[in-house]
Short mmCIF file of C-alpha atoms in Angstrom, two decimals:
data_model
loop_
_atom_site.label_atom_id
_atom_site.label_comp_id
_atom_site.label_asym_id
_atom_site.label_seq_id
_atom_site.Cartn_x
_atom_site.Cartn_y
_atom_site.Cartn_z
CA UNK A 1 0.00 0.00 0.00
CA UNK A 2 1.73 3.37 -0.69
CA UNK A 3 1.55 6.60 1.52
CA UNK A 4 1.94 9.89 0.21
CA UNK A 5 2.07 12.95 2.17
CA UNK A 6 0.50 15.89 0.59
CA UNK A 7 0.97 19.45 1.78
CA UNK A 8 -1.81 21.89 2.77
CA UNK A 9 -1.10 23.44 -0.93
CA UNK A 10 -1.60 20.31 -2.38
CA UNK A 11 -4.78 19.72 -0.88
CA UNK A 12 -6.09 22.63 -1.35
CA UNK A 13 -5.44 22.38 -5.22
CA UNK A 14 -7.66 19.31 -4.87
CA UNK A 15 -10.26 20.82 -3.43
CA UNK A 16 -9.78 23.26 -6.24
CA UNK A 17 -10.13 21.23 -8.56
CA UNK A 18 -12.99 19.09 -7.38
CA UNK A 19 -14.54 22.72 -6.53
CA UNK A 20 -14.06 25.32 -9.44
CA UNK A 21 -16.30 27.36 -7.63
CA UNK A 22 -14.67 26.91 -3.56
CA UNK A 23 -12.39 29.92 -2.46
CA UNK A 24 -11.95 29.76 1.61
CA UNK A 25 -11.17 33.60 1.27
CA UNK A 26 -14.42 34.73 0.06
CA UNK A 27 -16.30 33.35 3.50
CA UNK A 28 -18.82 35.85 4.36
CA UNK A 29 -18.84 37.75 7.65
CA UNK A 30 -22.14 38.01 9.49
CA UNK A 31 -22.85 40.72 11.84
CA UNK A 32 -26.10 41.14 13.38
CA UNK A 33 -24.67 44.65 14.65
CA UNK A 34 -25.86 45.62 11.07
CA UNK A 35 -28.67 46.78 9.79
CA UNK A 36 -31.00 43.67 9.03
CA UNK A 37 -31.96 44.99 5.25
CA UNK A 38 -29.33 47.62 3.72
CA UNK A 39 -31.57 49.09 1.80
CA UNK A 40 -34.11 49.54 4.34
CA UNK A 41 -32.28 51.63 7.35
CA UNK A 42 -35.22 52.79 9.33
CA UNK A 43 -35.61 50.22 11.83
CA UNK A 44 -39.32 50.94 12.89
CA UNK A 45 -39.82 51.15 9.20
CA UNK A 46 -38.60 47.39 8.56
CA UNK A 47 -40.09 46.59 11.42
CA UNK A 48 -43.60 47.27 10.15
CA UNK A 49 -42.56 45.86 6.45
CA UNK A 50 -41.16 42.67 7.64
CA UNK A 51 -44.12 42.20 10.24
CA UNK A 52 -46.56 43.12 6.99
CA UNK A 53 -44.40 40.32 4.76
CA UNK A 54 -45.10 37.94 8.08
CA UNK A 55 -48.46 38.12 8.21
CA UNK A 56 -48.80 36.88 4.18
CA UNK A 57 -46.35 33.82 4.84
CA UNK A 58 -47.88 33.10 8.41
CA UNK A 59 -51.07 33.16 6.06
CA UNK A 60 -49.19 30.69 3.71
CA UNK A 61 -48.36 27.94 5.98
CA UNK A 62 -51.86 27.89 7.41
CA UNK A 63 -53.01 26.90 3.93
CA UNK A 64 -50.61 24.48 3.70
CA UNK A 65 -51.65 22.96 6.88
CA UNK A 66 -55.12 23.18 6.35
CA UNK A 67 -54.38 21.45 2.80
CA UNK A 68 -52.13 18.40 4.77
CA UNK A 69 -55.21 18.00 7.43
CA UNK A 70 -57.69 17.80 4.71
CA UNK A 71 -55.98 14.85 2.86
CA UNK A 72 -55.27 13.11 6.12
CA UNK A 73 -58.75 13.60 6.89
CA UNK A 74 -60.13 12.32 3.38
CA UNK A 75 -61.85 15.49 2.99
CA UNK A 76 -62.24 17.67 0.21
CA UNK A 77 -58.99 19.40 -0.62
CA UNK A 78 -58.71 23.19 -0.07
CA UNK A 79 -58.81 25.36 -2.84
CA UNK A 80 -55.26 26.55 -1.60
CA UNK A 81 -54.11 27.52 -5.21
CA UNK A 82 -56.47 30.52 -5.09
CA UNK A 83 -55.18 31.22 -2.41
CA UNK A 84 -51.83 31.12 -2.40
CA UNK A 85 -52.62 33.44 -5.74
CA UNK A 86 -54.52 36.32 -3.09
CA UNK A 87 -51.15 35.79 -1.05
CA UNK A 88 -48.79 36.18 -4.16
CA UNK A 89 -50.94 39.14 -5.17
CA UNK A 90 -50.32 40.64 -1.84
CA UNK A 91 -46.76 40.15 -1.58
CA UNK A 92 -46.94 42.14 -5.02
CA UNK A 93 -48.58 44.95 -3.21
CA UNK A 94 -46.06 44.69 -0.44
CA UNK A 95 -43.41 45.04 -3.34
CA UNK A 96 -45.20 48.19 -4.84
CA UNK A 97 -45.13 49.68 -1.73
CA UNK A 98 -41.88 48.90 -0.68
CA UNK A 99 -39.45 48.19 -4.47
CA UNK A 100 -36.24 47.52 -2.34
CA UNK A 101 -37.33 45.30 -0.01
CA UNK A 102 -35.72 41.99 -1.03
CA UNK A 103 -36.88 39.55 1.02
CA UNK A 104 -40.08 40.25 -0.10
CA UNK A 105 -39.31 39.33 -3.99
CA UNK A 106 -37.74 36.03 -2.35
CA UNK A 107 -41.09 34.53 -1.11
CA UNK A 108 -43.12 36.05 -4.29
CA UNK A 109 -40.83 33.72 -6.10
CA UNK A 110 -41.24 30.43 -3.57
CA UNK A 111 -44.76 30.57 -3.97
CA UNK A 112 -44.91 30.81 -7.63
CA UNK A 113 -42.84 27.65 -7.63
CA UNK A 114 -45.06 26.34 -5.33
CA UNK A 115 -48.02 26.84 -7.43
CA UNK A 116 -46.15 26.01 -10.98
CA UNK A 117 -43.19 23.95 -10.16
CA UNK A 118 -39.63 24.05 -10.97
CA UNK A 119 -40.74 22.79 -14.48
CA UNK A 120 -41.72 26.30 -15.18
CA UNK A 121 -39.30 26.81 -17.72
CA UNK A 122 -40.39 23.38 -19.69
CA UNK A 123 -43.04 22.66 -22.04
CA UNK A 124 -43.70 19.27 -20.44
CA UNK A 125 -46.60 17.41 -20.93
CA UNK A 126 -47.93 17.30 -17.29
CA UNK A 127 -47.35 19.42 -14.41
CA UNK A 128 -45.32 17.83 -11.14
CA UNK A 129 -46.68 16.48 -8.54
CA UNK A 130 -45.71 19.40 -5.87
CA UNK A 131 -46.85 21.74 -8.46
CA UNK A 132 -50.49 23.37 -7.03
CA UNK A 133 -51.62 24.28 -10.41
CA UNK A 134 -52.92 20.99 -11.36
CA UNK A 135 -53.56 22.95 -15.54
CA UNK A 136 -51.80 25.85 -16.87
CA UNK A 137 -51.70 27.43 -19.80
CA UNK A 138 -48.48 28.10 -21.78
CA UNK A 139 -48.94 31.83 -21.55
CA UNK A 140 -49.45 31.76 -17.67
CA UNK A 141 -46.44 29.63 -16.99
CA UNK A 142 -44.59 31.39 -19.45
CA UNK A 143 -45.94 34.45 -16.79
CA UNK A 144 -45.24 33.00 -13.94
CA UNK A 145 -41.73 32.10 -14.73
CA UNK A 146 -40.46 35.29 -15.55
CA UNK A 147 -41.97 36.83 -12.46
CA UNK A 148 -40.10 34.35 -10.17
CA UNK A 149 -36.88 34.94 -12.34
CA UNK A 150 -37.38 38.42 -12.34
CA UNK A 151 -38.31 38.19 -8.49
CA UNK A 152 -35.02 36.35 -7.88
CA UNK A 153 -32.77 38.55 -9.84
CA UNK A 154 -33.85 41.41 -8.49
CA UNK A 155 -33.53 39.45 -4.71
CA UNK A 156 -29.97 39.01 -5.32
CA UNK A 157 -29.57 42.20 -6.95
CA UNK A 158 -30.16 44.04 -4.25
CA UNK A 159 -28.86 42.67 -1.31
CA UNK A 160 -25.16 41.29 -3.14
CA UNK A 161 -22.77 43.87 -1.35
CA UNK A 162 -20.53 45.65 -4.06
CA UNK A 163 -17.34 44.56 -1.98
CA UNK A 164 -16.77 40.76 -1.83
CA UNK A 165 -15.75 40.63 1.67
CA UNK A 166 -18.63 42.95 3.08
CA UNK A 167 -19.77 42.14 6.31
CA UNK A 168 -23.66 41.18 6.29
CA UNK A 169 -26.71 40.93 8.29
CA UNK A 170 -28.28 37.39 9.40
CA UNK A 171 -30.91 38.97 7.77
CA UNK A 172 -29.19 39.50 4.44
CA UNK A 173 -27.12 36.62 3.91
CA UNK A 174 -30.24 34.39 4.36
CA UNK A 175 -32.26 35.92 1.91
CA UNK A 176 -29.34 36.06 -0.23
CA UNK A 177 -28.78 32.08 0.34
CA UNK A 178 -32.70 31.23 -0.28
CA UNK A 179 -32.69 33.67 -3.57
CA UNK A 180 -29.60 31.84 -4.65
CA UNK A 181 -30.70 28.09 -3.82
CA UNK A 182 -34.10 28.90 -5.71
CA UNK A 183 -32.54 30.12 -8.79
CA UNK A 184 -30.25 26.87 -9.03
CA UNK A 185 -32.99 24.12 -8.42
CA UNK A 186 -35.12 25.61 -11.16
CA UNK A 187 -32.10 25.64 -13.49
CA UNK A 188 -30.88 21.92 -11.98
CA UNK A 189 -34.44 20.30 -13.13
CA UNK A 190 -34.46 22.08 -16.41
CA UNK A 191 -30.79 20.78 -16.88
CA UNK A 192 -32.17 17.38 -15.94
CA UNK A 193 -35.33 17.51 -17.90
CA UNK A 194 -34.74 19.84 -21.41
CA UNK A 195 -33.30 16.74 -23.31
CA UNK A 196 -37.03 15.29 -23.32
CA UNK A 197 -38.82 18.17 -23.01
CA UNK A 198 -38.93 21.58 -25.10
CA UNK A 199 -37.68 24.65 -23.22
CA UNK A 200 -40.42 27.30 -23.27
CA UNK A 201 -38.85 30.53 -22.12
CA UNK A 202 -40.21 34.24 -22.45
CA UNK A 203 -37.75 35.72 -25.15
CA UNK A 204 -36.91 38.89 -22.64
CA UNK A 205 -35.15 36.13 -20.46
CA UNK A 206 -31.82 35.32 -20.90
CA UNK A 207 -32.65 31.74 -20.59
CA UNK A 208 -34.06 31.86 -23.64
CA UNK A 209 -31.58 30.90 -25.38
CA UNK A 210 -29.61 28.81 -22.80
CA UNK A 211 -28.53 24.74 -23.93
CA UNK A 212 -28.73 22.10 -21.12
CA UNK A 213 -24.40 23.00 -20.21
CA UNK A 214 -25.88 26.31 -19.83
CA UNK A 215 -28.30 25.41 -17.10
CA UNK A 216 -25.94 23.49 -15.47
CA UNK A 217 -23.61 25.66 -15.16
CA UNK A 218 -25.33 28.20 -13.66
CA UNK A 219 -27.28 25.54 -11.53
CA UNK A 220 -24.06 24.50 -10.08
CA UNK A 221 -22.68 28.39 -9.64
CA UNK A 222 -26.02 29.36 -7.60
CA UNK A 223 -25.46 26.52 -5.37
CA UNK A 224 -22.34 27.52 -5.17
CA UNK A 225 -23.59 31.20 -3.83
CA UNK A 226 -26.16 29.49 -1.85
CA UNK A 227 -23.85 27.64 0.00
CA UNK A 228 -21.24 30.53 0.27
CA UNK A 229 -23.94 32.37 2.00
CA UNK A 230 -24.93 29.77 4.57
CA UNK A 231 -27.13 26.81 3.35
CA UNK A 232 -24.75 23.39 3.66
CA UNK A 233 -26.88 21.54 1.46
CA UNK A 234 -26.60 23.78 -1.81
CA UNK A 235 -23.06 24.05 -0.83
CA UNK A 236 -22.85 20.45 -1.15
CA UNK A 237 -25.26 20.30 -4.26
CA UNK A 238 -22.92 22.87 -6.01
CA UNK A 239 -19.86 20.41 -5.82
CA UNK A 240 -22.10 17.12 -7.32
CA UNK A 241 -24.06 19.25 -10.08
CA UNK A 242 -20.75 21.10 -11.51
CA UNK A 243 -20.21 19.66 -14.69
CA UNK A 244 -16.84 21.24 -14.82
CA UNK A 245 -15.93 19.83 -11.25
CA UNK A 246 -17.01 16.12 -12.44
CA UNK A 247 -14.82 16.39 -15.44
CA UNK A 248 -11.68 17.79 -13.37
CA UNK A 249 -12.02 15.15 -10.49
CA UNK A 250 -12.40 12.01 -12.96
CA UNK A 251 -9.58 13.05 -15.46
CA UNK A 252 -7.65 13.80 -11.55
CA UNK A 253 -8.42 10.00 -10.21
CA UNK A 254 -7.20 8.71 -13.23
CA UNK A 255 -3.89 10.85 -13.53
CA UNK A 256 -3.22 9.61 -9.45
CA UNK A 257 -4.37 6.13 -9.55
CA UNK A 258 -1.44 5.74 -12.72
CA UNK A 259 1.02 7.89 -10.88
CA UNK A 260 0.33 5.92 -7.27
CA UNK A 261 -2.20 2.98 -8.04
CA UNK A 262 -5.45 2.26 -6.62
CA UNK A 263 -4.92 2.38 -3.01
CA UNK A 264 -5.07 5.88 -3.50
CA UNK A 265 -8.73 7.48 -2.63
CA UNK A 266 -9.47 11.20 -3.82
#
C-alpha cells in the first residue's frame, strides 16, 4: 500500500479542482450589529414591512396545513391555489409599496414555484406532482416564470454587497442564500429535464436561449452562492451538479491512480 504525504497546498489544489467554484477567502462575515436589510435603514420602518411580509407567509403555511389535514382527513382538498394566488398578489402589493425590499421578492418567487413547479421553464406534458396548479396554460407559466426569475434577480440584486468581503446581516445573507438556492434548483431540473422536453422561455429572459451545459452551469454556480452564503446543502449540491468539477475530479483519479495505483482514494 503506498503513503503519500500531501501538503496543505496540495490539498487545497484538490479541493480546487474538485470545486471550481470553492475559495476559503471569500467566506462571508455576518454581523447582526448591522442593519438587518441595507436598503431599508429605518428600523421601525422594517419593522412594520417585515411584520406586513409575516403576516402573508404566516397566512401561507396555514393553507398548507389546512391542505395536509384535509388529505389526512379524506376530505375535500382546499382550494389553496387561489389562495396562495390572493397571497402572491399581496406580496406584489407589499413590493409596490416597498421596491427595495428583497426579502419580499424572495417569497413572491417560492410561492410561484409552489403553485407552478420548478418545471416552469419546460413545455412538459404534465405538471409535477408538488406543483399546485394541477392545468396551466403556456402563456401563464410562461408568466409566472419570468416573475419568479425576475423576483429572484432582483432578490440578489439588491442585497449582493458591491465589496466581496462585506460584512452582512443574518438577515441578508439568508435571503441572499434562499434567492440563490431557488434560482439553481429551477435551473438543476431544467438541466435534468430539457433533453425530453422543449424549453419554453419568455424571449426577454436570458434563458431563452440557454442549452442544457448552460443550465448546469449556472445551476451548479447558484449553489455555489447558496452555500457561500450559509445553506450546507446547496453548498454540497454545487460540488455534485458542476459539470466542470465532475470532469476535473475524474480526469484527476485517473492521472493519481497511474502515478500511485489504486490504493489511493481522492
Amino acid at each position: 500500500m503506498a503513503y503519500i504525504s500531501l501538503s496543505t497546498r496540495d490539498i487545497n489544489v484538490l479541493e480546487k479542482i474538485k470545486d471550481p467554484e470553492s475559495d476559503r477567502s471569500r467566506a462571508v462575515q455576518v454581523d447582526p450589529g448591522l442593519p438587518k436589510d441595507p436598503n431599508i435603514l429605518d428600523d421601525e420602518v422594517y419593522r412594520s414591512i417585515a411584520q406586513q411580509e409575516r403576516d402573508i407567509i404566516l397566512s401561507i403555511q396555514e393553507l398548507e396545513s389546512r391542505n395536509s389535514n384535509a388529505k389526512s382527513e379524506d376530505v375535500p382538498d382546499v382550494d389553496i391555489a387561489a389562495e396562495y394566488q390572493k397571497c402572491i398578489s399581496q406580496l406584489g402589493q407589499l413590493i409596490e409599496a416597498h421596491p427595495k425590499y428583497a426579502s419580499a421578492y424572495n417569497n413572491r418567487a417560492q410561492a410561484l414555484r409552489r403553485l407552478c413547479g420548478d418545471t416552469m421553464l419546460l413545455s412538459v406534458p404534465q405538471q409535477p406532482p408538488q406543483a399546485l396548479l394541477g392545468k396551466v396554460t403556456e402563456s401563464d407559466r410562461q408568466y409566472m416564470a419570468k416573475t419568479a426569475l425576475d423576483d429572484l434577480d432582483r432578490a440578489t440584486q439588491l442585497l449582493t454587497p458591491a465589496k466581496p468581503f462585506s460584512k452582512l446581516s443574518p438577515q441578508t445573507a439568508k435571503t441572499l442564500s434562499m434567492a440563490h438556492t431557488q434560482r439553481a434548483a429551477i435551473y438543476h431540473i431544467t438541466s435534468k429535464l430539457l433533453a425530453s422536453n422543449p424549453l419554453s422561455v419568455d424571449v426577454r429572459r436570458r434563458e431563452a436561449s440557454w442549452t442544457e451545459l448552460d443550465f448546469a452551469e449556472n445551476a451548479s454556480r447558484d449553489f455555489a452562492m447558496g452555500g457561500r452564503y450559509g445553506n450546507e446543502i446547496a453548498k454540497g449540491l454545487a460540488v455534485s451538479t458542476n459539470p466542470t468539477a465532475k470532469l476535473c475530479g475524474q480526469m484527476v483519479r485517473e492521472a493519481m491512480k497511474k502515478e500511485y495505483g489504486d490504493d489511493l482514494a481522492v
